[in-house]
Coordinates of C-alpha atoms in Angstrom, one line a residue:
X1 CA 154.2 112.8 104.9
X2 CA 152.6 109.8 103.8
X3 CA 152.7 108.7 100.0
X4 CA 149.9 110.0 98.3
X5 CA 148.5 108.0 95.2
X6 CA 147.8 110.6 92.4
X7 CA 148.1 107.5 89.6
X8 CA 146.1 104.7 90.9
X9 CA 145.8 101.7 88.4
X10 CA 142.2 100.8 89.6
X11 CA 140.0 98.3 88.0
X12 CA 137.0 96.8 89.1
X13 CA 136.0 93.6 89.1
X14 CA 133.4 92.6 86.5
X15 CA 131.2 89.5 86.7
X16 CA 128.2 90.3 84.5
X17 CA 126.6 88.2 87.5
X18 CA 122.7 87.3 86.8
X19 CA 120.7 88.2 90.1
X20 CA 120.0 85.3 92.4
X21 CA 116.3 84.5 91.3
X22 CA 117.8 83.5 88.0
X23 CA 120.3 81.1 89.0
X24 CA 120.1 77.4 90.6
X25 CA 118.5 74.2 89.0
X26 CA 115.7 72.2 90.4
X27 CA 117.0 69.7 93.0
X28 CA 120.1 71.4 94.4
X29 CA 120.0 72.1 98.2
X30 CA 122.2 74.3 100.2
X31 CA 120.6 73.4 103.4
X32 CA 117.2 71.3 104.0
X33 CA 114.7 72.9 105.7
X34 CA 112.2 70.8 107.6
X35 CA 108.5 70.8 106.8
X36 CA 106.6 72.7 109.5
X37 CA 104.5 69.8 111.8
X38 CA 101.4 68.8 111.8
X39 CA 100.0 70.5 114.3
X40 CA 100.8 73.7 113.2
X41 CA 99.6 73.9 109.4
X42 CA 96.5 71.4 109.9
X43 CA 93.5 71.2 112.0
X44 CA 93.7 67.9 114.2
X45 CA 90.8 66.6 115.8
X46 CA 88.6 69.5 117.0
X47 CA 91.7 71.7 117.4
X48 CA 92.6 74.6 115.3
X49 CA 95.9 74.8 113.4
X50 CA 98.7 77.6 114.7
X51 CA 98.8 79.0 111.7
X52 CA 95.2 80.2 110.2
X53 CA 94.3 78.5 107.1
X54 CA 93.9 81.5 105.1
X55 CA 97.6 82.1 105.7
X56 CA 98.9 78.9 104.4
X57 CA 100.7 79.0 101.1
X58 CA 98.9 76.8 98.2
X59 CA 101.9 75.9 96.9
X60 CA 105.6 76.4 97.7
X61 CA 107.5 79.6 97.2
X62 CA 109.5 79.5 93.9
X63 CA 112.7 80.4 95.3
X64 CA 116.2 79.4 93.3
X65 CA 117.6 76.0 94.4
X66 CA 121.6 76.5 95.1
X67 CA 124.2 74.7 96.8
X68 CA 126.2 76.6 99.6
X69 CA 128.8 77.1 97.2
X70 CA 127.0 78.6 94.8
X71 CA 125.3 81.4 97.4
X72 CA 128.7 82.1 98.4
X73 CA 130.2 82.7 95.0
X74 CA 127.4 84.9 94.0
X75 CA 127.3 87.0 96.8
X76 CA 131.1 87.4 97.0
X77 CA 131.1 88.3 93.3
X78 CA 128.7 91.1 94.0
X79 CA 130.9 92.2 96.8
X80 CA 133.7 92.5 94.3
X81 CA 131.4 94.8 92.2
X82 CA 130.8 97.3 94.9
X83 CA 133.1 100.1 96.2
X84 CA 132.2 100.3 99.8
X85 CA 133.2 102.8 102.4
X86 CA 135.9 100.6 103.8
X87 CA 137.6 100.1 100.7
X88 CA 137.5 103.5 99.2
X89 CA 138.2 107.1 100.4
X90 CA 134.2 108.3 100.4
X91 CA 134.5 111.7 101.0
X92 CA 132.4 112.7 97.9
X93 CA 129.1 111.7 99.7
X94 CA 128.4 115.0 101.0
X95 CA 125.2 115.4 103.6
X96 CA 125.8 111.2 104.3
X97 CA 128.6 111.4 106.8
X98 CA 130.6 108.3 105.7
X99 CA 132.7 108.1 108.4
X100 CA 134.7 105.0 109.9
X101 CA 132.8 102.7 112.0
X102 CA 134.6 100.9 114.7
X103 CA 134.7 97.3 114.0
X104 CA 134.7 96.5 117.3
X105 CA 131.2 97.9 117.4
X106 CA 130.3 95.5 114.5
X107 CA 131.6 92.6 116.9
X108 CA 129.1 93.6 119.4
X109 CA 126.1 93.4 117.0
X110 CA 126.7 90.4 115.6
X111 CA 126.8 88.8 119.1
X112 CA 124.2 86.1 119.6
X113 CA 123.2 88.2 122.8
X114 CA 121.7 90.6 120.2
X115 CA 121.0 88.8 116.8
X116 CA 119.0 86.1 118.7
X117 CA 116.3 88.4 120.5
X118 CA 112.9 88.4 119.2
X119 CA 111.2 91.6 119.9
X120 CA 108.1 89.6 121.5
X121 CA 109.9 88.4 124.3
X122 CA 109.1 88.7 127.4
X123 CA 110.0 92.0 128.7
X124 CA 112.1 90.2 131.9
X125 CA 114.6 88.6 129.1
X126 CA 115.1 92.1 127.4
X127 CA 116.6 94.1 129.8
X128 CA 120.3 94.3 128.3
X129 CA 119.1 95.5 125.3
X130 CA 116.4 97.8 127.0
X131 CA 119.0 99.3 129.2
X132 CA 121.0 100.6 125.7
X133 CA 118.0 102.0 124.4
X134 CA 117.1 103.8 127.9
X135 CA 120.5 104.6 127.7
X136 CA 120.5 106.1 124.2
X137 CA 117.3 108.3 124.8
X138 CA 119.2 109.9 127.9
X139 CA 122.3 110.9 125.9
X140 CA 120.3 111.9 123.0
X141 CA 118.3 114.2 125.4
X142 CA 121.8 115.7 126.8
X143 CA 122.9 116.2 123.2
X144 CA 119.8 118.2 122.0
X145 CA 118.8 119.6 125.5
X146 CA 115.4 118.2 124.8
X147 CA 113.2 116.4 127.4
X148 CA 111.7 113.0 125.8
X149 CA 113.3 111.1 122.9
X150 CA 111.2 108.4 121.0
X151 CA 113.6 105.5 119.2
X152 CA 110.7 104.4 117.0
X153 CA 111.4 105.9 113.8
X154 CA 113.3 103.7 111.2
X155 CA 115.4 106.5 109.7
X156 CA 115.5 110.1 109.0
X157 CA 112.8 110.5 106.7
X158 CA 110.2 108.5 108.9
X159 CA 111.6 111.0 111.9
X160 CA 110.5 114.0 109.9
X161 CA 107.2 112.6 109.1
X162 CA 106.9 111.6 112.9
X163 CA 107.8 115.6 113.3
X164 CA 105.1 116.5 110.9
X165 CA 102.3 114.2 112.4
X166 CA 103.5 115.7 116.1
X167 CA 103.1 119.4 114.7
X168 CA 99.7 118.1 113.6
X169 CA 98.6 116.2 116.8
X170 CA 100.2 119.5 118.8
X171 CA 97.6 122.1 116.9
X172 CA 94.7 119.8 116.7
X173 CA 95.1 119.7 120.5
X174 CA 95.1 123.4 121.1
X175 CA 91.8 123.4 118.5
X176 CA 93.8 124.8 115.8
X177 CA 94.6 121.9 113.5
X178 CA 92.3 123.4 110.5
X179 CA 93.6 126.7 111.1
X180 CA 97.3 126.2 111.1
X181 CA 97.7 124.8 107.6
X182 CA 101.2 126.0 106.5
X183 CA 104.6 124.6 106.9
X184 CA 107.5 126.7 106.2
X185 CA 111.2 125.0 105.2
X186 CA 113.9 126.2 103.0
X187 CA 114.8 125.2 99.7
X188 CA 118.1 123.8 101.0
X189 CA 116.7 121.8 103.8
X190 CA 116.5 118.3 103.2
X191 CA 113.4 117.2 100.5
X192 CA 111.9 114.9 103.4
X193 CA 111.1 118.1 105.1
X194 CA 108.6 119.5 102.4
X195 CA 107.9 115.9 101.1
X196 CA 106.4 114.9 104.5
X197 CA 104.5 118.1 105.2
X198 CA 102.7 117.7 101.6
X199 CA 101.8 114.3 102.4
X200 CA 99.9 114.9 105.2
X201 CA 98.4 117.9 103.6
X202 CA 99.9 120.8 104.4
X203 CA 100.3 123.9 102.3
X204 CA 104.3 124.9 101.4
X205 CA 106.0 127.8 101.8
X206 CA 109.7 127.7 100.7
X207 CA 112.3 130.2 101.5
X208 CA 115.0 131.1 98.9
X209 CA 118.8 131.8 100.0
X210 CA 119.7 135.7 100.4
X211 CA 123.0 137.3 99.4
X212 CA 124.6 135.4 102.3
X213 CA 123.6 132.1 101.4
X214 CA 121.3 131.7 104.3
X215 CA 117.6 131.4 104.3
X216 CA 116.0 135.0 104.0
X217 CA 114.7 135.9 107.1
X218 CA 113.0 139.1 105.8
X219 CA 110.9 136.4 103.7
X220 CA 110.1 134.7 106.6
X221 CA 108.6 137.6 108.7
X222 CA 106.4 138.1 105.6
X223 CA 105.5 134.4 105.4
X224 CA 104.3 134.0 109.0
X225 CA 100.7 134.3 110.0
X226 CA 97.7 132.5 111.8
X227 CA 97.7 129.8 109.4
X228 CA 101.6 129.1 110.3
X229 CA 101.8 125.7 111.8
X230 CA 105.8 125.2 111.8
X231 CA 109.2 125.7 110.4
X232 CA 111.1 122.9 109.4
X233 CA 114.8 123.8 109.0
X234 CA 118.2 122.5 108.8
X235 CA 121.3 124.5 110.1
X236 CA 123.9 124.5 108.7
X237 CA 122.4 123.5 105.0
X238 CA 123.8 121.6 102.6
X239 CA 126.3 124.7 101.5
X240 CA 127.7 124.2 105.0
X241 CA 127.1 127.6 106.1
X242 CA 126.0 128.2 109.7
X243 CA 123.1 130.5 110.2
X244 CA 124.0 132.7 113.1
X245 CA 120.5 134.4 112.9
X246 CA 118.7 131.1 113.5
X247 CA 117.5 132.3 116.8
X248 CA 115.6 135.3 115.2
X249 CA 114.1 132.7 112.9
X250 CA 113.0 130.8 115.9
X251 CA 111.4 133.6 117.8
X252 CA 109.7 135.0 114.7
X253 CA 107.9 131.9 114.0
X254 CA 107.0 131.4 118.1
X255 CA 105.8 134.5 118.0
X256 CA 102.8 133.4 115.5
X257 CA 102.1 130.5 117.3
X258 CA 103.9 128.0 115.4
X259 CA 106.3 125.2 116.2
X260 CA 109.9 124.9 115.4
X261 CA 111.5 121.9 114.1
X262 CA 115.4 121.4 113.8
X263 CA 116.5 118.8 111.1
X264 CA 119.7 117.8 112.6
X265 CA 120.1 114.3 110.4
X266 CA 123.9 115.6 110.3
X267 CA 125.1 116.5 113.4
X268 CA 128.8 116.1 112.5
X269 CA 129.5 119.9 112.5
X270 CA 128.0 121.0 115.5
X271 CA 128.5 118.0 118.3
X272 CA 129.0 119.6 122.0
X273 CA 129.3 123.3 120.1
X274 CA 125.1 124.0 119.7
X275 CA 122.1 122.0 120.9
X276 CA 118.5 122.8 119.5
X277 CA 117.1 123.5 123.0
X278 CA 119.6 126.4 123.1
X279 CA 118.3 127.6 119.9
X280 CA 114.6 127.5 121.1
X281 CA 113.5 124.8 118.9
X282 CA 110.6 122.6 120.3
X283 CA 111.7 119.8 118.1
X284 CA 114.8 117.9 116.6
X285 CA 115.4 114.6 115.1
X286 CA 118.6 112.6 114.7
X287 CA 120.1 110.0 111.8
X288 CA 121.9 107.5 114.2
X289 CA 123.3 106.1 111.2
X290 CA 125.7 108.9 110.0
X291 CA 127.0 111.1 112.6
X292 CA 127.0 108.2 115.2
X293 CA 128.9 106.1 113.0
X294 CA 126.6 103.3 111.6
X295 CA 127.5 102.9 107.6
X296 CA 125.1 104.9 105.7
X297 CA 124.3 102.9 102.3
X298 CA 121.9 101.2 100.1
X299 CA 119.2 102.6 102.2
X300 CA 120.1 101.1 105.2
X301 CA 120.0 99.9 107.9
X302 CA 119.2 103.1 109.3
X303 CA 117.7 104.3 112.6
X304 CA 116.2 107.5 113.6
X305 CA 115.3 109.5 116.8
X306 CA 113.1 112.0 117.8
X307 CA 113.8 114.2 120.4
X308 CA 110.9 116.7 121.8
X309 CA 110.5 119.5 124.2
X310 CA 108.0 118.9 127.2
X311 CA 104.8 120.3 126.0
X312 CA 105.3 117.8 123.1
X313 CA 105.9 114.8 124.9
X314 CA 102.4 113.7 125.2
X315 CA 102.8 113.3 121.5
X316 CA 105.5 111.5 121.1
X317 CA 105.7 108.2 119.1
X318 CA 105.2 105.0 121.3
X319 CA 106.6 102.9 122.8
X320 CA 109.5 104.8 124.5
X321 CA 111.7 102.8 126.9
X322 CA 111.7 103.9 130.5
X323 CA 113.4 103.0 134.1
X324 CA 111.3 102.4 137.2
X325 CA 114.4 101.9 139.5
X326 CA 114.1 98.4 139.3
X327 CA 113.5 97.2 135.8
X328 CA 113.5 98.9 132.1
X329 CA 110.0 98.7 130.2
X330 CA 108.1 99.7 127.1
X331 CA 105.9 102.4 128.1
X332 CA 103.1 103.1 126.1
X333 CA 101.4 105.7 128.4
X334 CA 101.5 108.8 126.1
X335 CA 97.5 109.2 125.9
X336 CA 97.8 111.6 123.0
X337 CA 100.4 109.7 121.2
X338 CA 100.7 109.5 117.3
X339 CA 101.3 106.0 117.7
X340 CA 103.5 103.6 116.4
X341 CA 105.7 104.4 113.2
X342 CA 106.8 100.6 112.6
X343 CA 106.7 97.4 114.1
X344 CA 108.5 96.3 116.9
X345 CA 110.9 98.8 118.7
X346 CA 113.7 100.4 116.1
X347 CA 117.1 99.2 114.9
X348 CA 118.6 97.5 117.6
X349 CA 122.0 97.2 115.9
X350 CA 122.2 100.8 114.6
X351 CA 121.0 101.4 118.5
X352 CA 123.8 99.5 119.9
X353 CA 126.3 101.2 117.5
X354 CA 125.3 104.8 118.5
X355 CA 125.8 103.5 122.3
X356 CA 129.1 102.4 121.9
X357 CA 130.0 105.3 119.9
X358 CA 128.8 107.4 122.7
X359 CA 130.5 105.8 125.4
X360 CA 133.9 105.4 124.0
X361 CA 134.0 109.3 123.0
X362 CA 132.3 110.9 125.9
X363 CA 131.6 114.5 125.5
X364 CA 135.0 115.8 125.0
X365 CA 135.8 113.2 122.1
X366 CA 132.0 113.9 120.4
X367 CA 133.0 117.8 120.5
X368 CA 136.4 116.8 118.7
X369 CA 134.4 115.1 115.8
X370 CA 133.0 118.8 114.9
X371 CA 136.0 120.3 115.6
X372 CA 138.2 118.1 113.5
X373 CA 135.1 117.7 110.3
X374 CA 135.5 121.4 110.3
X375 CA 139.2 121.3 109.9
X376 CA 139.1 118.8 107.6
X377 CA 136.7 120.8 105.6
X378 CA 138.4 123.7 105.4
X379 CA 141.8 122.2 104.4
X380 CA 140.1 120.4 101.2
X381 CA 137.9 123.2 100.3
X382 CA 141.3 125.3 100.0
X383 CA 143.0 122.8 97.8
X384 CA 139.7 121.8 95.5
X385 CA 139.7 125.6 94.6
X386 CA 143.0 125.5 93.2
X387 CA 141.4 122.9 90.3
X388 CA 140.5 124.8 87.1
X389 CA 136.8 125.0 86.4
X390 CA 135.7 124.5 90.3
X391 CA 134.4 127.2 92.4
X392 CA 132.2 128.0 95.4
X393 CA 129.6 130.0 94.8
X394 CA 126.8 131.5 97.1
X395 CA 128.2 133.7 99.8
X396 CA 132.0 133.5 98.3
X397 CA 134.1 133.9 101.1
X398 CA 132.2 133.0 103.7
X399 CA 133.1 130.2 106.2
X400 CA 131.9 126.8 106.1
X401 CA 131.3 124.0 108.7
X402 CA 131.5 120.5 107.9
X403 CA 131.0 120.1 104.2
X404 CA 130.4 122.5 101.3
X405 CA 128.4 122.8 98.0
X406 CA 130.6 123.6 95.2
X407 CA 130.1 124.1 91.4
X408 CA 131.7 123.0 88.1
X409 CA 129.9 125.1 86.1
X410 CA 132.8 127.0 84.5
X411 CA 134.1 123.6 83.9
X412 CA 130.9 122.6 82.0
X413 CA 130.9 126.0 80.2
X414 CA 134.5 125.5 79.0
X415 CA 134.5 122.2 78.2
X416 CA 130.9 120.1 77.9
X417 CA 132.0 118.2 80.7
X418 CA 129.1 118.1 83.4
X419 CA 129.0 117.3 87.1
X420 CA 127.4 114.1 86.2
X421 CA 130.1 113.2 83.7
X422 CA 132.8 113.9 86.5
X423 CA 130.7 111.5 89.0
X424 CA 130.8 108.6 86.7
X425 CA 134.5 109.2 85.9
X426 CA 135.7 109.4 89.4
X427 CA 134.2 105.6 89.7
X428 CA 137.5 104.9 87.4
X429 CA 140.1 106.2 90.3
X430 CA 138.8 103.8 92.6
X431 CA 136.4 106.3 94.7
X432 CA 132.3 105.9 94.9
X433 CA 130.5 108.4 92.6
X434 CA 129.4 111.4 94.6
X435 CA 126.6 113.0 95.8
X436 CA 125.8 116.2 93.5
X437 CA 123.0 118.0 95.0
X438 CA 119.1 117.3 95.9
X439 CA 116.8 118.7 93.5
X440 CA 116.1 121.3 92.2
X441 CA 119.7 121.9 91.6
X442 CA 119.8 125.4 93.1
X443 CA 123.5 125.8 92.6
X444 CA 124.4 124.7 89.0
X445 CA 126.5 121.5 88.3
X446 CA 126.7 121.0 92.0
X447 CA 129.1 119.1 93.9
X448 CA 128.7 118.3 97.7
X449 CA 132.1 116.7 99.5
X450 CA 132.2 116.0 103.3
X451 CA 135.3 114.8 104.8
X452 CA 134.4 113.4 108.1
X453 CA 136.5 113.3 111.0
X454 CA 138.2 109.8 110.7
X455 CA 140.1 111.0 107.4
X456 CA 143.3 111.7 107.3
X457 CA 145.2 114.6 105.7
X458 CA 146.5 112.0 103.1
X459 CA 143.0 110.7 102.3
X460 CA 142.1 114.2 101.5
X461 CA 145.1 115.0 99.4
X462 CA 144.5 112.0 97.1
X463 CA 140.8 112.7 97.1
X464 CA 141.8 116.2 95.7
X465 CA 144.4 115.4 93.3
X466 CA 141.9 112.8 91.8
X467 CA 139.5 115.8 90.6
X468 CA 142.5 117.4 89.6
X469 CA 143.2 114.8 87.3
X470 CA 139.5 114.5 85.9
X471 CA 139.4 118.3 85.2
X472 CA 142.9 118.2 83.6
X473 CA 141.2 115.6 81.3
X474 CA 138.0 117.6 80.8
X475 CA 140.2 120.7 79.6
X476 CA 142.3 117.8 77.2
X477 CA 140.0 115.1 76.4
X478 CA 136.7 115.8 77.1
X479 CA 135.2 113.0 75.4
X480 CA 137.2 110.5 77.9
X481 CA 135.3 112.1 80.6
X482 CA 132.0 112.3 79.1
X483 CA 132.1 108.4 78.2
X484 CA 132.9 107.5 81.6
X485 CA 132.8 105.0 83.2
X486 CA 135.8 102.9 81.9
X487 CA 137.1 100.5 84.4
X488 CA 133.8 100.0 86.6
X489 CA 131.6 97.1 87.1
X490 CA 129.2 98.4 84.6
X491 CA 131.6 99.0 81.5
X492 CA 129.0 101.4 80.1
X493 CA 126.9 104.2 81.4
X494 CA 122.9 102.7 82.7
X495 CA 119.7 104.0 81.1
X496 CA 118.9 106.8 83.8
X497 CA 115.2 106.8 83.0
X498 CA 114.9 103.8 85.1
X499 CA 116.1 106.0 87.9
X500 CA 113.1 108.8 87.2
X501 CA 110.1 106.9 85.1
X502 CA 107.7 105.4 87.5
X503 CA 106.9 102.8 84.7
X504 CA 110.0 101.6 84.5
X505 CA 110.2 100.7 88.8
X506 CA 110.2 97.1 89.7
X507 CA 110.8 96.6 93.6
X508 CA 110.4 92.9 93.3
X509 CA 111.2 89.9 91.4
X510 CA 107.1 89.4 90.3
X511 CA 107.3 93.1 89.1
X512 CA 110.5 92.5 87.2
X513 CA 109.4 89.2 85.4
X514 CA 106.2 91.4 84.3
X515 CA 108.3 94.1 82.8
X516 CA 110.7 91.4 81.1
X517 CA 108.8 88.2 80.0
X518 CA 111.8 86.8 78.5
X519 CA 113.7 86.4 81.8
X520 CA 113.9 83.3 83.2
X521 CA 110.8 81.2 84.5
X522 CA 109.8 80.1 87.5

C-alpha cells in the first residue's frame, strides 16, 4: 500500500503578476527583429510590393518592450500560479478525461520536423504529416465503424457544428430541407448539441431522464415526426449511466426519416466495447484531445474528428487526406461538401499525439483503457458515497461507467455550504477546482468526477480523503469552506459576474483598456 497524504500542507505561489501588456519600458529588447525589406513593403519602380499597401500598418504595434529575462520571469511566475494536470490529481474535471499524456509524445510534437512545417508547403514536402493524418483517419474508421473521417474540426464543439451542417445538407439534397426543421437532443447531452442546432435555425426538442436516469424513450416516440431532422445524443451521458436501449432510440428516429448522431467526445468508457456503427448511428465525432491523451485545458489545444457513414460521405468537411498508392494528398473532391470549417488542415500536434497513443496501445490496450476507467470509477464511488452529505441521485444503485454525477444537496441543506463553495475549497488542498455540471443543473449541488485509467488506487484514495476532510469542515466550521480559497494564487473569491455578464467580457487588450480606462497607457 502506498503512502496516502490526507494532510498535505499546500500553499500556491501568489505573485500578483500584472498582465504582460502592462510590463516593460521603451527601449528594452529581448530580440532584435529586422525590418521587412523594401521590396516586400514598398512599390519599387514599376513593380508592386508583395504586401498590398492597404494591409500595411500605419504605425508599429504597441507591444510590450522587455528583455528575455523579464519575459521568462513573467511566464514562470504565471506557471507557478497554475494547478495543471501534471502536478495535481485531476480527477475532479469530469467529462474532460484528464489523463496522463505520455511525455515521449511531447518530444515528437516539439520536433522541428513538425514545428517548422507550413500549411502552404507543396504536398510533396508534407508526406510525413499527411501519412499520420491519413492513418489517424483509418484508425478512427475502425474505432467508430464509420466509412469516412474528416479531421477538419478544431475541437468537439466545431465537430458538432459540422454534424448539424451535414444533417442540413443531407435533408436538402433529399428535398426535405425546409420540412425537417426539428432536432431532438437530451438535457444531459453537451450544450453544444442544442447550441449549434439553434445557431443553424433548428427548433429544439429536449428529452429529460426517466426513472432509470436515461432519456425517456416514450417521450422520443411522441416527439418524432415528418419534421424530425436528427437525434443528437450522448451515451453514456454525464451521469455515467449506459443507455442499453440505445438501438431503440436509433430505430425510432430512422423510421421517422431522421438521422442519428452520436456525441462521443468522451470515448473513455467504451473504447473497444461499443462502436457508433454497431448501434446504427449515421454519424459521430471525437475529441482527440481528451480520450486520445492530449492535455485538455484552457480551451486548447484541441482537435475534433467527424466520422460519417457512406451515405453522408459526399457532405463531409474538406479536405480529407487520401492515398493513391504512391502519395498522400488533400482531397477536396466532395461535390456536396459542407466546405472547410477552419483555415488550414486541423491541429497537427494533437493529431500526432493521437496517432502515437493509438499505435502504442493497439486494440487490446485501448479496450483496457475503458476497463480500467470503469474499474477506477466504481472503486472511487464506493468510497465517495461514505462521505456524509454526498449522494448519487438519479437511478440510485444503477451501475455507472467511467464517470458519475453526484450531489452535495444533503450537505447544503445541513450546513449551507454549496457545491461551488466546495469547488473553491478543494484548491486549498492542491487540487484543481472541479467540474460541477453543465447548466441547467438537473441534479442539485452537482459534482462530476472522472478517474481516468492512468490514476492509481493511491491517487483515488487521496482524492476521496480530501473531500471527506472538506465535508467534515462544512459540518464543523462552514464559514471556513464558504470563504475559500485561502491558499490559492487568488487570495479571495473572484467577481463571478465577469463570467456571465457580457458587458464585462474583454477578450482583447484593446477591449480591456476601454473597460478600464485607468490601466497602463500604451
